[in-house]
PDB file of C-alpha atoms and ligand atoms in Angstrom:
ATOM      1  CA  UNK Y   1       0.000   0.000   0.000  1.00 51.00           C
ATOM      2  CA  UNK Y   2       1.213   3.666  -0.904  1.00 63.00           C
ATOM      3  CA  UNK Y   3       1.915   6.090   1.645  1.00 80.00           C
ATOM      4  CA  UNK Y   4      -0.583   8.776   1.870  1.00 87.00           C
ATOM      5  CA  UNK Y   5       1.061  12.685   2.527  1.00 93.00           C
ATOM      6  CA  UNK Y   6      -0.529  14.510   4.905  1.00 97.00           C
ATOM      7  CA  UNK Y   7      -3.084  17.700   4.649  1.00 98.00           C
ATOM      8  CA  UNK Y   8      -1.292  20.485   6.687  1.00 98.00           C
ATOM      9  CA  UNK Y   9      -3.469  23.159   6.706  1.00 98.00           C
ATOM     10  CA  UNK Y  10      -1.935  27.339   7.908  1.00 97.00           C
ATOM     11  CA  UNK Y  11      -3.795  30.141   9.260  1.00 96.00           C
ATOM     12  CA  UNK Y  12      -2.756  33.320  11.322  1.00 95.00           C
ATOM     13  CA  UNK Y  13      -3.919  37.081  10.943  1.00 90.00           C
ATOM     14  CA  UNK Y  14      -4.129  38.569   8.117  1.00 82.00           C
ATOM     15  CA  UNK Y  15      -0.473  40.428   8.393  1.00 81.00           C
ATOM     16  CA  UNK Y  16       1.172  37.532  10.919  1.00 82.00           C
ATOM     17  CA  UNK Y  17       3.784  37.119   8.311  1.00 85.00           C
ATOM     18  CA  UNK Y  18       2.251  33.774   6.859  1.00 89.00           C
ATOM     19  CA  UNK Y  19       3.418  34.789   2.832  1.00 87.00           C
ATOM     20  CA  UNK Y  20       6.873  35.274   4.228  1.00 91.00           C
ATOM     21  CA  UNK Y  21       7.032  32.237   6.086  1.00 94.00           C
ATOM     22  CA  UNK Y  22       5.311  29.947   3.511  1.00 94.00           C
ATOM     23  CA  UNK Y  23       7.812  31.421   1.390  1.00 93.00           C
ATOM     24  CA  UNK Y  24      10.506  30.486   2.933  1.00 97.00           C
ATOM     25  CA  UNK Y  25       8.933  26.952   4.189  1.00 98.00           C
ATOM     26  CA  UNK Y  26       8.462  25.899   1.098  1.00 97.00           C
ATOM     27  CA  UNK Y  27      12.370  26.736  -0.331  1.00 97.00           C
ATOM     28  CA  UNK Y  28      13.673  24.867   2.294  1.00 98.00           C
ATOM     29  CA  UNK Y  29      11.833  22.081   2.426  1.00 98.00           C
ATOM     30  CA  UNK Y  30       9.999  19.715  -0.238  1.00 96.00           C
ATOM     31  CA  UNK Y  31       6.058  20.500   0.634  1.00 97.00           C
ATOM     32  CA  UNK Y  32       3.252  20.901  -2.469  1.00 96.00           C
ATOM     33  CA  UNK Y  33       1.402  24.429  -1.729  1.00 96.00           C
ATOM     34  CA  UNK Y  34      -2.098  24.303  -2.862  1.00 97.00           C
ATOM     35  CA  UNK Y  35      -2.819  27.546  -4.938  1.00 96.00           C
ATOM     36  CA  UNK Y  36      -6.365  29.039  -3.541  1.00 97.00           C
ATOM     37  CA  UNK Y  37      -9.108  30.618  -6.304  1.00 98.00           C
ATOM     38  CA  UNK Y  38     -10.220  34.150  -5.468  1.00 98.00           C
ATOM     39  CA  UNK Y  39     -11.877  36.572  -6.447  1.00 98.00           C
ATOM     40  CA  UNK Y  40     -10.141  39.335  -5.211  1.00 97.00           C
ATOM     41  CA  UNK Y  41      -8.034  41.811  -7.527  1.00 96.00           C
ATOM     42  CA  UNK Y  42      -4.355  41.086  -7.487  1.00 97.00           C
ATOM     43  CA  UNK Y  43      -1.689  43.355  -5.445  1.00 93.00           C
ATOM     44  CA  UNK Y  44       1.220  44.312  -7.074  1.00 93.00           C
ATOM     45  CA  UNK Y  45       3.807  41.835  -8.160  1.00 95.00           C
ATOM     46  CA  UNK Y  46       1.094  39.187  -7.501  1.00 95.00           C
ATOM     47  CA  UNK Y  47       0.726  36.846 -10.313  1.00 97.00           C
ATOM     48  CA  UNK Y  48      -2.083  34.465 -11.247  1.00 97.00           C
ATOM     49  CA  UNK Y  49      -1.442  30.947 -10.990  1.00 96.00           C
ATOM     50  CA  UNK Y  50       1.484  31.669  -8.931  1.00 93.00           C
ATOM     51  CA  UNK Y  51       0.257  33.340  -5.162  1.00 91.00           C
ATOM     52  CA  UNK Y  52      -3.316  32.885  -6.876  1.00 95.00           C
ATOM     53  CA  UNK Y  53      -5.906  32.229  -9.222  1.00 97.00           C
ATOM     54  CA  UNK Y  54      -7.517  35.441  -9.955  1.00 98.00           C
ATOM     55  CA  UNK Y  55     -11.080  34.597 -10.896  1.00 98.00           C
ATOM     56  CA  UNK Y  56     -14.288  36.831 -11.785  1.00 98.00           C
ATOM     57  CA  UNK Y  57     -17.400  36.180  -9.289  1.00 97.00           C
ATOM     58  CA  UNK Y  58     -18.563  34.127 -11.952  1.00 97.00           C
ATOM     59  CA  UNK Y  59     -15.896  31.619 -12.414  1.00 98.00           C
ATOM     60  CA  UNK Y  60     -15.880  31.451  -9.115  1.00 98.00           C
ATOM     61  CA  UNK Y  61     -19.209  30.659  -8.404  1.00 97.00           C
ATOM     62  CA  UNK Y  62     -19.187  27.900 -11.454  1.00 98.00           C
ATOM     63  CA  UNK Y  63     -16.064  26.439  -9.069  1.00 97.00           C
ATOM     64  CA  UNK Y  64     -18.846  26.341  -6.454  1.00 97.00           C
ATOM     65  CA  UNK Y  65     -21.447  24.937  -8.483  1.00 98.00           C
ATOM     66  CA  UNK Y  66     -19.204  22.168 -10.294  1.00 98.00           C
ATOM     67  CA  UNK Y  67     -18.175  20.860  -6.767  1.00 96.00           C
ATOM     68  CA  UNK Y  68     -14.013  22.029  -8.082  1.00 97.00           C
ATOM     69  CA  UNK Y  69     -13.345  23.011  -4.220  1.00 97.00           C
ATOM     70  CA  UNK Y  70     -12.608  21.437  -0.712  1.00 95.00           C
ATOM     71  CA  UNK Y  71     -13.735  24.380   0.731  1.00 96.00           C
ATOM     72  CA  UNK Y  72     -14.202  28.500  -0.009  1.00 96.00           C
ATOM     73  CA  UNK Y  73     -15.280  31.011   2.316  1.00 94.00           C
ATOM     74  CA  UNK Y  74     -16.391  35.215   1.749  1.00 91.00           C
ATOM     75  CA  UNK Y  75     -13.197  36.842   3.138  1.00 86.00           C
ATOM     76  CA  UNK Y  76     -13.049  40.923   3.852  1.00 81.00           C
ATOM     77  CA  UNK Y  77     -15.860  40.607   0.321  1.00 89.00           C
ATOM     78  CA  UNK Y  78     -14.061  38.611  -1.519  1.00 96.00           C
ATOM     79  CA  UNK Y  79     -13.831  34.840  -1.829  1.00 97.00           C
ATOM     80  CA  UNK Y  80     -11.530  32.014  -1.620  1.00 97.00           C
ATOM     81  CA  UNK Y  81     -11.530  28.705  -1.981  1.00 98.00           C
ATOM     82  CA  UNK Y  82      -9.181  25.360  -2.370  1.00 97.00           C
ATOM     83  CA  UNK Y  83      -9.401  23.523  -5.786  1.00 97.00           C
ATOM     84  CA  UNK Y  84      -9.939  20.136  -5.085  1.00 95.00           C
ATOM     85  CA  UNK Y  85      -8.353  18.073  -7.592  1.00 93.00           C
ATOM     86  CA  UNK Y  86      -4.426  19.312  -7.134  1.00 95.00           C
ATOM     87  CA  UNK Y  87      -4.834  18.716  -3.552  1.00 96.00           C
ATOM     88  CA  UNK Y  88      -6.306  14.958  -4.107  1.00 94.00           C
ATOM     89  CA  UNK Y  89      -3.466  14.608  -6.351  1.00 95.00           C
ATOM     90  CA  UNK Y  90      -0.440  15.137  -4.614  1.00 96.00           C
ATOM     91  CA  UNK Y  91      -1.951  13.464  -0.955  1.00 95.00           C
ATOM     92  CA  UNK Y  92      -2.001  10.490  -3.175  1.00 94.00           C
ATOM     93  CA  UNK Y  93       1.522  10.340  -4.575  1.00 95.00           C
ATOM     94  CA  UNK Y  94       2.197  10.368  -1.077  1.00 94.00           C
ATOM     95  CA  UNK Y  95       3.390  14.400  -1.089  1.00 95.00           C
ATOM     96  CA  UNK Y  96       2.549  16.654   2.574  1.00 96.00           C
ATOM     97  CA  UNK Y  97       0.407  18.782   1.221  1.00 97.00           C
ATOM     98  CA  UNK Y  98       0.065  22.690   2.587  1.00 97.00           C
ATOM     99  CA  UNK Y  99      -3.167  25.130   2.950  1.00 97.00           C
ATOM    100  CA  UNK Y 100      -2.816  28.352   3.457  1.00 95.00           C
ATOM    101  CA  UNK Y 101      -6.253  29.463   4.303  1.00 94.00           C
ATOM    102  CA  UNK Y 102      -8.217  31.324   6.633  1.00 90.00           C
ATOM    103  CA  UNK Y 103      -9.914  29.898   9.865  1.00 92.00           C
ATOM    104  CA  UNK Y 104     -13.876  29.482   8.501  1.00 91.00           C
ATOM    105  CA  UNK Y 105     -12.002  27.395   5.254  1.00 95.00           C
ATOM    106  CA  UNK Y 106      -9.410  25.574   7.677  1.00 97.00           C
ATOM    107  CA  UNK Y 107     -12.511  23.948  10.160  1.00 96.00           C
ATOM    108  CA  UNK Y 108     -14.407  23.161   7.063  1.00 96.00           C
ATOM    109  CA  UNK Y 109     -10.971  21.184   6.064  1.00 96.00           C
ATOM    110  CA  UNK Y 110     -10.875  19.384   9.384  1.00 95.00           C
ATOM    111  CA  UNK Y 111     -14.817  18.527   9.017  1.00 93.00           C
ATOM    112  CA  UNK Y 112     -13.589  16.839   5.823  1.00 90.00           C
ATOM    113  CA  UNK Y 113     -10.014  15.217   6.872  1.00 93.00           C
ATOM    114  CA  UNK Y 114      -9.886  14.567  10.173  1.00 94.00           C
ATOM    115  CA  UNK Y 115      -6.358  13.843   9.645  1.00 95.00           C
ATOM    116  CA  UNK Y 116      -5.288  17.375   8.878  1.00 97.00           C
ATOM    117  CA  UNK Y 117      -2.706  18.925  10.741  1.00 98.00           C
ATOM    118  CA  UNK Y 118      -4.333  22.279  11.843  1.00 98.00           C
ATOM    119  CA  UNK Y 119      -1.217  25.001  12.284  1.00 98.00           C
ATOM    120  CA  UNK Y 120      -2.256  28.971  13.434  1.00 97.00           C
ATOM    121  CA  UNK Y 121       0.360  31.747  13.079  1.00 96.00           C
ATOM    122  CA  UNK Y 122       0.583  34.445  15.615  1.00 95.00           C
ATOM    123  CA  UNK Y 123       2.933  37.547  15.799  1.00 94.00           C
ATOM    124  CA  UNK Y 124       4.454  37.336  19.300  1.00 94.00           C
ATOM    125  CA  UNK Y 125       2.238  40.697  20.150  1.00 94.00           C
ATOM    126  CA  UNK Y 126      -1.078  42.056  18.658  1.00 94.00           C
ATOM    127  CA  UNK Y 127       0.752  45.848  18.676  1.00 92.00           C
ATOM    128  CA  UNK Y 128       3.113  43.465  16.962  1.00 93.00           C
ATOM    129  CA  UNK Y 129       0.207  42.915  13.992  1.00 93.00           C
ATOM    130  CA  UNK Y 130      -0.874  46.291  13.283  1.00 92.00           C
ATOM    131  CA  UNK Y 131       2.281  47.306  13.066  1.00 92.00           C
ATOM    132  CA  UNK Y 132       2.941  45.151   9.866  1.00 90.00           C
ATOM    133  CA  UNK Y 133      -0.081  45.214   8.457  1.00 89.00           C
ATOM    134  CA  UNK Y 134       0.742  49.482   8.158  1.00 91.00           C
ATOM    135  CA  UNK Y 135       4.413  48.680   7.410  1.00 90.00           C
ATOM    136  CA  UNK Y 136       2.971  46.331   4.448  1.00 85.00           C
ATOM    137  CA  UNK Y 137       1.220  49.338   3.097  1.00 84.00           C
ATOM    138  CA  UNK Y 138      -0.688  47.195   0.379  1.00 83.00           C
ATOM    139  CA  UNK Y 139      -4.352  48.496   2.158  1.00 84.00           C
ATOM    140  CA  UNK Y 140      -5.559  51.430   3.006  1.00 89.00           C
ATOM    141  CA  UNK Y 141      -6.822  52.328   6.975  1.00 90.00           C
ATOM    142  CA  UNK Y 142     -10.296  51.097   7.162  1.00 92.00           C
ATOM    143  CA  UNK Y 143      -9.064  47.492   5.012  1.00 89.00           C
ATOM    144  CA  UNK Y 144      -6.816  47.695   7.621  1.00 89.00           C
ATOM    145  CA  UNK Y 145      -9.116  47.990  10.615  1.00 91.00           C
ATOM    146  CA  UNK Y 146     -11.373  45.682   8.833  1.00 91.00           C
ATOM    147  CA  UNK Y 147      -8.732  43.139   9.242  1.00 89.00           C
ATOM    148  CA  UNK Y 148      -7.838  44.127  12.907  1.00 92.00           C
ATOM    149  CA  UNK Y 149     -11.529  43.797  13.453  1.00 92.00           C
ATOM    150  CA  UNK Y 150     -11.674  40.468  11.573  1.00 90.00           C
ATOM    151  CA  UNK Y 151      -8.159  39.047  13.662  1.00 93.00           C
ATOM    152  CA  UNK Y 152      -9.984  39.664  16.656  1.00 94.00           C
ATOM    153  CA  UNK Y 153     -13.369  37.872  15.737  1.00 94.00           C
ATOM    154  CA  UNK Y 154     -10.567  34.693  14.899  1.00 93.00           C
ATOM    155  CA  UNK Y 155      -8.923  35.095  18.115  1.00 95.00           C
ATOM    156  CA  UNK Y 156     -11.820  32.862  19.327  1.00 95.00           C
ATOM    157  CA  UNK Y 157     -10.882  29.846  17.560  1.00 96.00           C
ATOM    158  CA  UNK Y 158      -7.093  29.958  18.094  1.00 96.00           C
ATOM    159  CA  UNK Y 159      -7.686  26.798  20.824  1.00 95.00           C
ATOM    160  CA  UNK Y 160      -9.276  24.493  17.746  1.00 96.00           C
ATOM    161  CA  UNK Y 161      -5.561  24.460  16.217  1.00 97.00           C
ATOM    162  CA  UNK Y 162      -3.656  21.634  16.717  1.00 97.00           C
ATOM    163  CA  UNK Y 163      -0.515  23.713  16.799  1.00 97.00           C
ATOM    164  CA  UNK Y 164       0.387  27.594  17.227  1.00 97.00           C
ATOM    165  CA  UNK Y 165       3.597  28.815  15.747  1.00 96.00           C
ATOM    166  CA  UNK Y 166       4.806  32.343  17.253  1.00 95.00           C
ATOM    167  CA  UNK Y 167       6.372  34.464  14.557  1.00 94.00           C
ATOM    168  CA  UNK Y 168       8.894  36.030  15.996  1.00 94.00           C
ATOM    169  CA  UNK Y 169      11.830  35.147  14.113  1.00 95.00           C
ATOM    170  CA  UNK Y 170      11.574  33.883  10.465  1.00 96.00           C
ATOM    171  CA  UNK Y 171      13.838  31.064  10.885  1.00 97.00           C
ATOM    172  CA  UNK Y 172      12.931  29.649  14.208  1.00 98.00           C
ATOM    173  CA  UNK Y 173       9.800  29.774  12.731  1.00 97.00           C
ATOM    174  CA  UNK Y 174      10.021  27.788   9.624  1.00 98.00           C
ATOM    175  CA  UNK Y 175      11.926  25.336  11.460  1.00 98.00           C
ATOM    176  CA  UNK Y 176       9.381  24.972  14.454  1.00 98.00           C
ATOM    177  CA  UNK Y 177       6.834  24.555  11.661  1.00 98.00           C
ATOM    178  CA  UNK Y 178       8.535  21.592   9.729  1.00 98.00           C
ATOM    179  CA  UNK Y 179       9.637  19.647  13.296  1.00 98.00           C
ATOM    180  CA  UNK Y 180       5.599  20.069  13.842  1.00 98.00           C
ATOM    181  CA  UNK Y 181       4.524  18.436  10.573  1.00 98.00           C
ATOM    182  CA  UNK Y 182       7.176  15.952  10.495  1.00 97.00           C
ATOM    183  CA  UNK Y 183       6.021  14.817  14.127  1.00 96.00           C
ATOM    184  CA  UNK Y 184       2.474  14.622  12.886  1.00 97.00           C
ATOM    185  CA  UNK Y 185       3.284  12.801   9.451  1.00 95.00           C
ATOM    186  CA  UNK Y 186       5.120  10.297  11.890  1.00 94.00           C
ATOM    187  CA  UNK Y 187       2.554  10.215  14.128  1.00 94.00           C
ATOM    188  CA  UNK Y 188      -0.254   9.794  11.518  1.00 93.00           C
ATOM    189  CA  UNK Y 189       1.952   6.925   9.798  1.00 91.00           C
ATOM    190  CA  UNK Y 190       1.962   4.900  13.546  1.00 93.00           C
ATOM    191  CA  UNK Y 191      -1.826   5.804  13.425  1.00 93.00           C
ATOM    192  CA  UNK Y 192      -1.806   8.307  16.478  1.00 93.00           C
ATOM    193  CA  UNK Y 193      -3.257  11.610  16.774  1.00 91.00           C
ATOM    194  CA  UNK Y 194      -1.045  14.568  16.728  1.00 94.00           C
ATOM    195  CA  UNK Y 195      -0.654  16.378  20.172  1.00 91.00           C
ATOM    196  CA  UNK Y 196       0.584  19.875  21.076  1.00 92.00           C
ATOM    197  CA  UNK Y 197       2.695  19.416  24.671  1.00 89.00           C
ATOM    198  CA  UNK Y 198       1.937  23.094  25.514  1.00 90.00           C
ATOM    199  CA  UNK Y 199      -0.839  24.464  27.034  1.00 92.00           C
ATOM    200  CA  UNK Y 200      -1.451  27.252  24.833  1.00 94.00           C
ATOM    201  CA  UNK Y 201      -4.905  28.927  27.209  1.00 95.00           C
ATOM    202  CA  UNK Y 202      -2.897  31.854  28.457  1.00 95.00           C
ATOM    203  CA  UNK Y 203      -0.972  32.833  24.969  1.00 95.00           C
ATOM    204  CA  UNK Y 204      -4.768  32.662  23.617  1.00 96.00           C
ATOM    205  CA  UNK Y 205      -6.114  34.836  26.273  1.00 96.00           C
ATOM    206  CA  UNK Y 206      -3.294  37.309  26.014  1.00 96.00           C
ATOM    207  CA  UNK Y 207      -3.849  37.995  22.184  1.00 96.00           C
ATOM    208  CA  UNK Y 208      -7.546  37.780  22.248  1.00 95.00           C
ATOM    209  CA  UNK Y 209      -7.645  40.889  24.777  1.00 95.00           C
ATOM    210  CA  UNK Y 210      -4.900  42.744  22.954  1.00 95.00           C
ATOM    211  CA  UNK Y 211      -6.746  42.510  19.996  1.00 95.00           C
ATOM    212  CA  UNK Y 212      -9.565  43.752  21.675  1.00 91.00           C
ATOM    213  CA  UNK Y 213      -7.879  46.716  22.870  1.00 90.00           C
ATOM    214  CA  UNK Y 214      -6.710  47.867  19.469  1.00 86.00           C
TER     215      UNK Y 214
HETATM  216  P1  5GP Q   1      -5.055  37.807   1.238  1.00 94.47           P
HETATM  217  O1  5GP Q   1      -6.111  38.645   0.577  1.00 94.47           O
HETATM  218  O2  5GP Q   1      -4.322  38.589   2.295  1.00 94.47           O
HETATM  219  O3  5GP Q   1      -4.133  37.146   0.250  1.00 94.47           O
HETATM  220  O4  5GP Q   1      -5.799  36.622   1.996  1.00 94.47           O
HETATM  221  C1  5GP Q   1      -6.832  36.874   2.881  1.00 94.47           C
HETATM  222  C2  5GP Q   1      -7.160  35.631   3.673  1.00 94.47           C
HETATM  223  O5  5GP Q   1      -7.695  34.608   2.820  1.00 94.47           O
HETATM  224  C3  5GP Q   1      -5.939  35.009   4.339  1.00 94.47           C
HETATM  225  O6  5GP Q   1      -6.280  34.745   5.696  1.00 94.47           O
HETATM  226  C4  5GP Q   1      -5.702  33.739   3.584  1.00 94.47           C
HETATM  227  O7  5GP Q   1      -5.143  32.736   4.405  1.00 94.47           O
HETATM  228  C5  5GP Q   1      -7.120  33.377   3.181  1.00 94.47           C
HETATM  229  N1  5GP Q   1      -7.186  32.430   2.065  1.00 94.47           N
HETATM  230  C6  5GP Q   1      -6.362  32.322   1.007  1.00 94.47           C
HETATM  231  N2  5GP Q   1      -6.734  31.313   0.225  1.00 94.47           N
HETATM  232  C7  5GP Q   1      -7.825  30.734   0.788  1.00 94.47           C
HETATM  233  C8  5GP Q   1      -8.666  29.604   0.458  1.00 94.47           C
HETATM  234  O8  5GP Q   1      -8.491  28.908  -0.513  1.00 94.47           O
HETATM  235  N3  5GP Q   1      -9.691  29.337   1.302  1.00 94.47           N
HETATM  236  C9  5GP Q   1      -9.925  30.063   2.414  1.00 94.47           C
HETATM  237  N4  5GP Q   1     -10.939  29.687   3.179  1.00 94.47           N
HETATM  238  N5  5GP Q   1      -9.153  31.116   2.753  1.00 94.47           N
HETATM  239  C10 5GP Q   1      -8.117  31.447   1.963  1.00 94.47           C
END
């Protein structure tokens, strides 16, 4: 029988540094990224069928209709979704397989394969957040404080990750994340559920009420 890869599947605020650290993930180390379907317009440098495919509302919806996704969800007005067929693909051939979606699409995933590794990226602070999210300069104020507003609506379902990676510093970072899914491809291959050894309650509580003091 063929080993199966396994479904790791990224989220973090919107400005936690996640394009960065997929970035840099993913040259180190031999993971298939899933390209998402959206519909929103594409910042500069962005390219489609590279960070995305750029679709009208209507393709998108036809995606919807034709049953082409694992998941989508309405972001900040736009959508995204996951194409189904790449991801299928590569779990198959036995390739770990990475999502990098937000938190409504990444439960929907879990419903779906209970085997997914569920990983949420943080900035050590939520100061920390906003703070990158001007620096990035790619939105304007109110996108921004949509965003902020948005990151502390997720706050509340931080504790359904299997795993939360602090982004403090790029490398420790990508190589926390790899030991995590290498542990849980291991694990998964012995038929055991992957396990975080940390109690994670008080990080939670700390960013939920920083957030809400923005
Ligand atoms: P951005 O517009 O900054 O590229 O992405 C906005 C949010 O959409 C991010 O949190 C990103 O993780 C999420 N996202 C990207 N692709 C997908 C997808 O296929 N499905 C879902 N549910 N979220 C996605």
């Amino acid at each position: 029988m063929s080993k199966k890869g396994i479904l790791t599947v990224v989220s973090g605020f919107s400005g936690a540094g996640k394009g960065t650290l997929m970035k840099a993930l993913l040259e180190k180390y031999d993971y298939a990224l899933s390209i998402s379907a959206t519909t929103r317009a594409p910042r500069e440098g962005e390219q489609h069928g590279r960070e995305y495919y750029f679709l009208s509302k209507e393709a998108f919806e036809s995606m919807i209709e034709k049953n082409e996704l694992i998941e989508y969800a309405q972001y900040v007005e736009n959508y995204y979704g996951t194409p189904k067929s790449y991801v299928e693909q590569q779990l198959s051939s036995g390739k770990n397989v990475i999502l990098e979606i937000e938190i409504q699409g990444a439960l929907n995933v879990k419903k779906m394969f209970p085997d997914a590794l569920l990983i949420f990226v943080t900035p050590p602070t939520a100061m920390e957040l906003k703070e990158r999210l001007v620096k990035r300069g790619t939105e304007d104020m109110e996108t921004i404080n949509k965003r902020l507003k948005r990151a502390a609506e997720e706050s509340a379902y931080m504790k359904e990750y299997d795993y939360i990676a602090i982004n403090a510093d790029l490398d420790t970072c990508v190589e926390d994340m790899n030991a995590t899914i290498c542990k849980a491809a291991h694990m998964l291959e012995a038929g055991q559920k992957f396990t975080d050894s940390k109690d994670n309650t008080s990080l939670i509580t700390r960013i939920q009420e920083e957030l809400k003091a923005l």
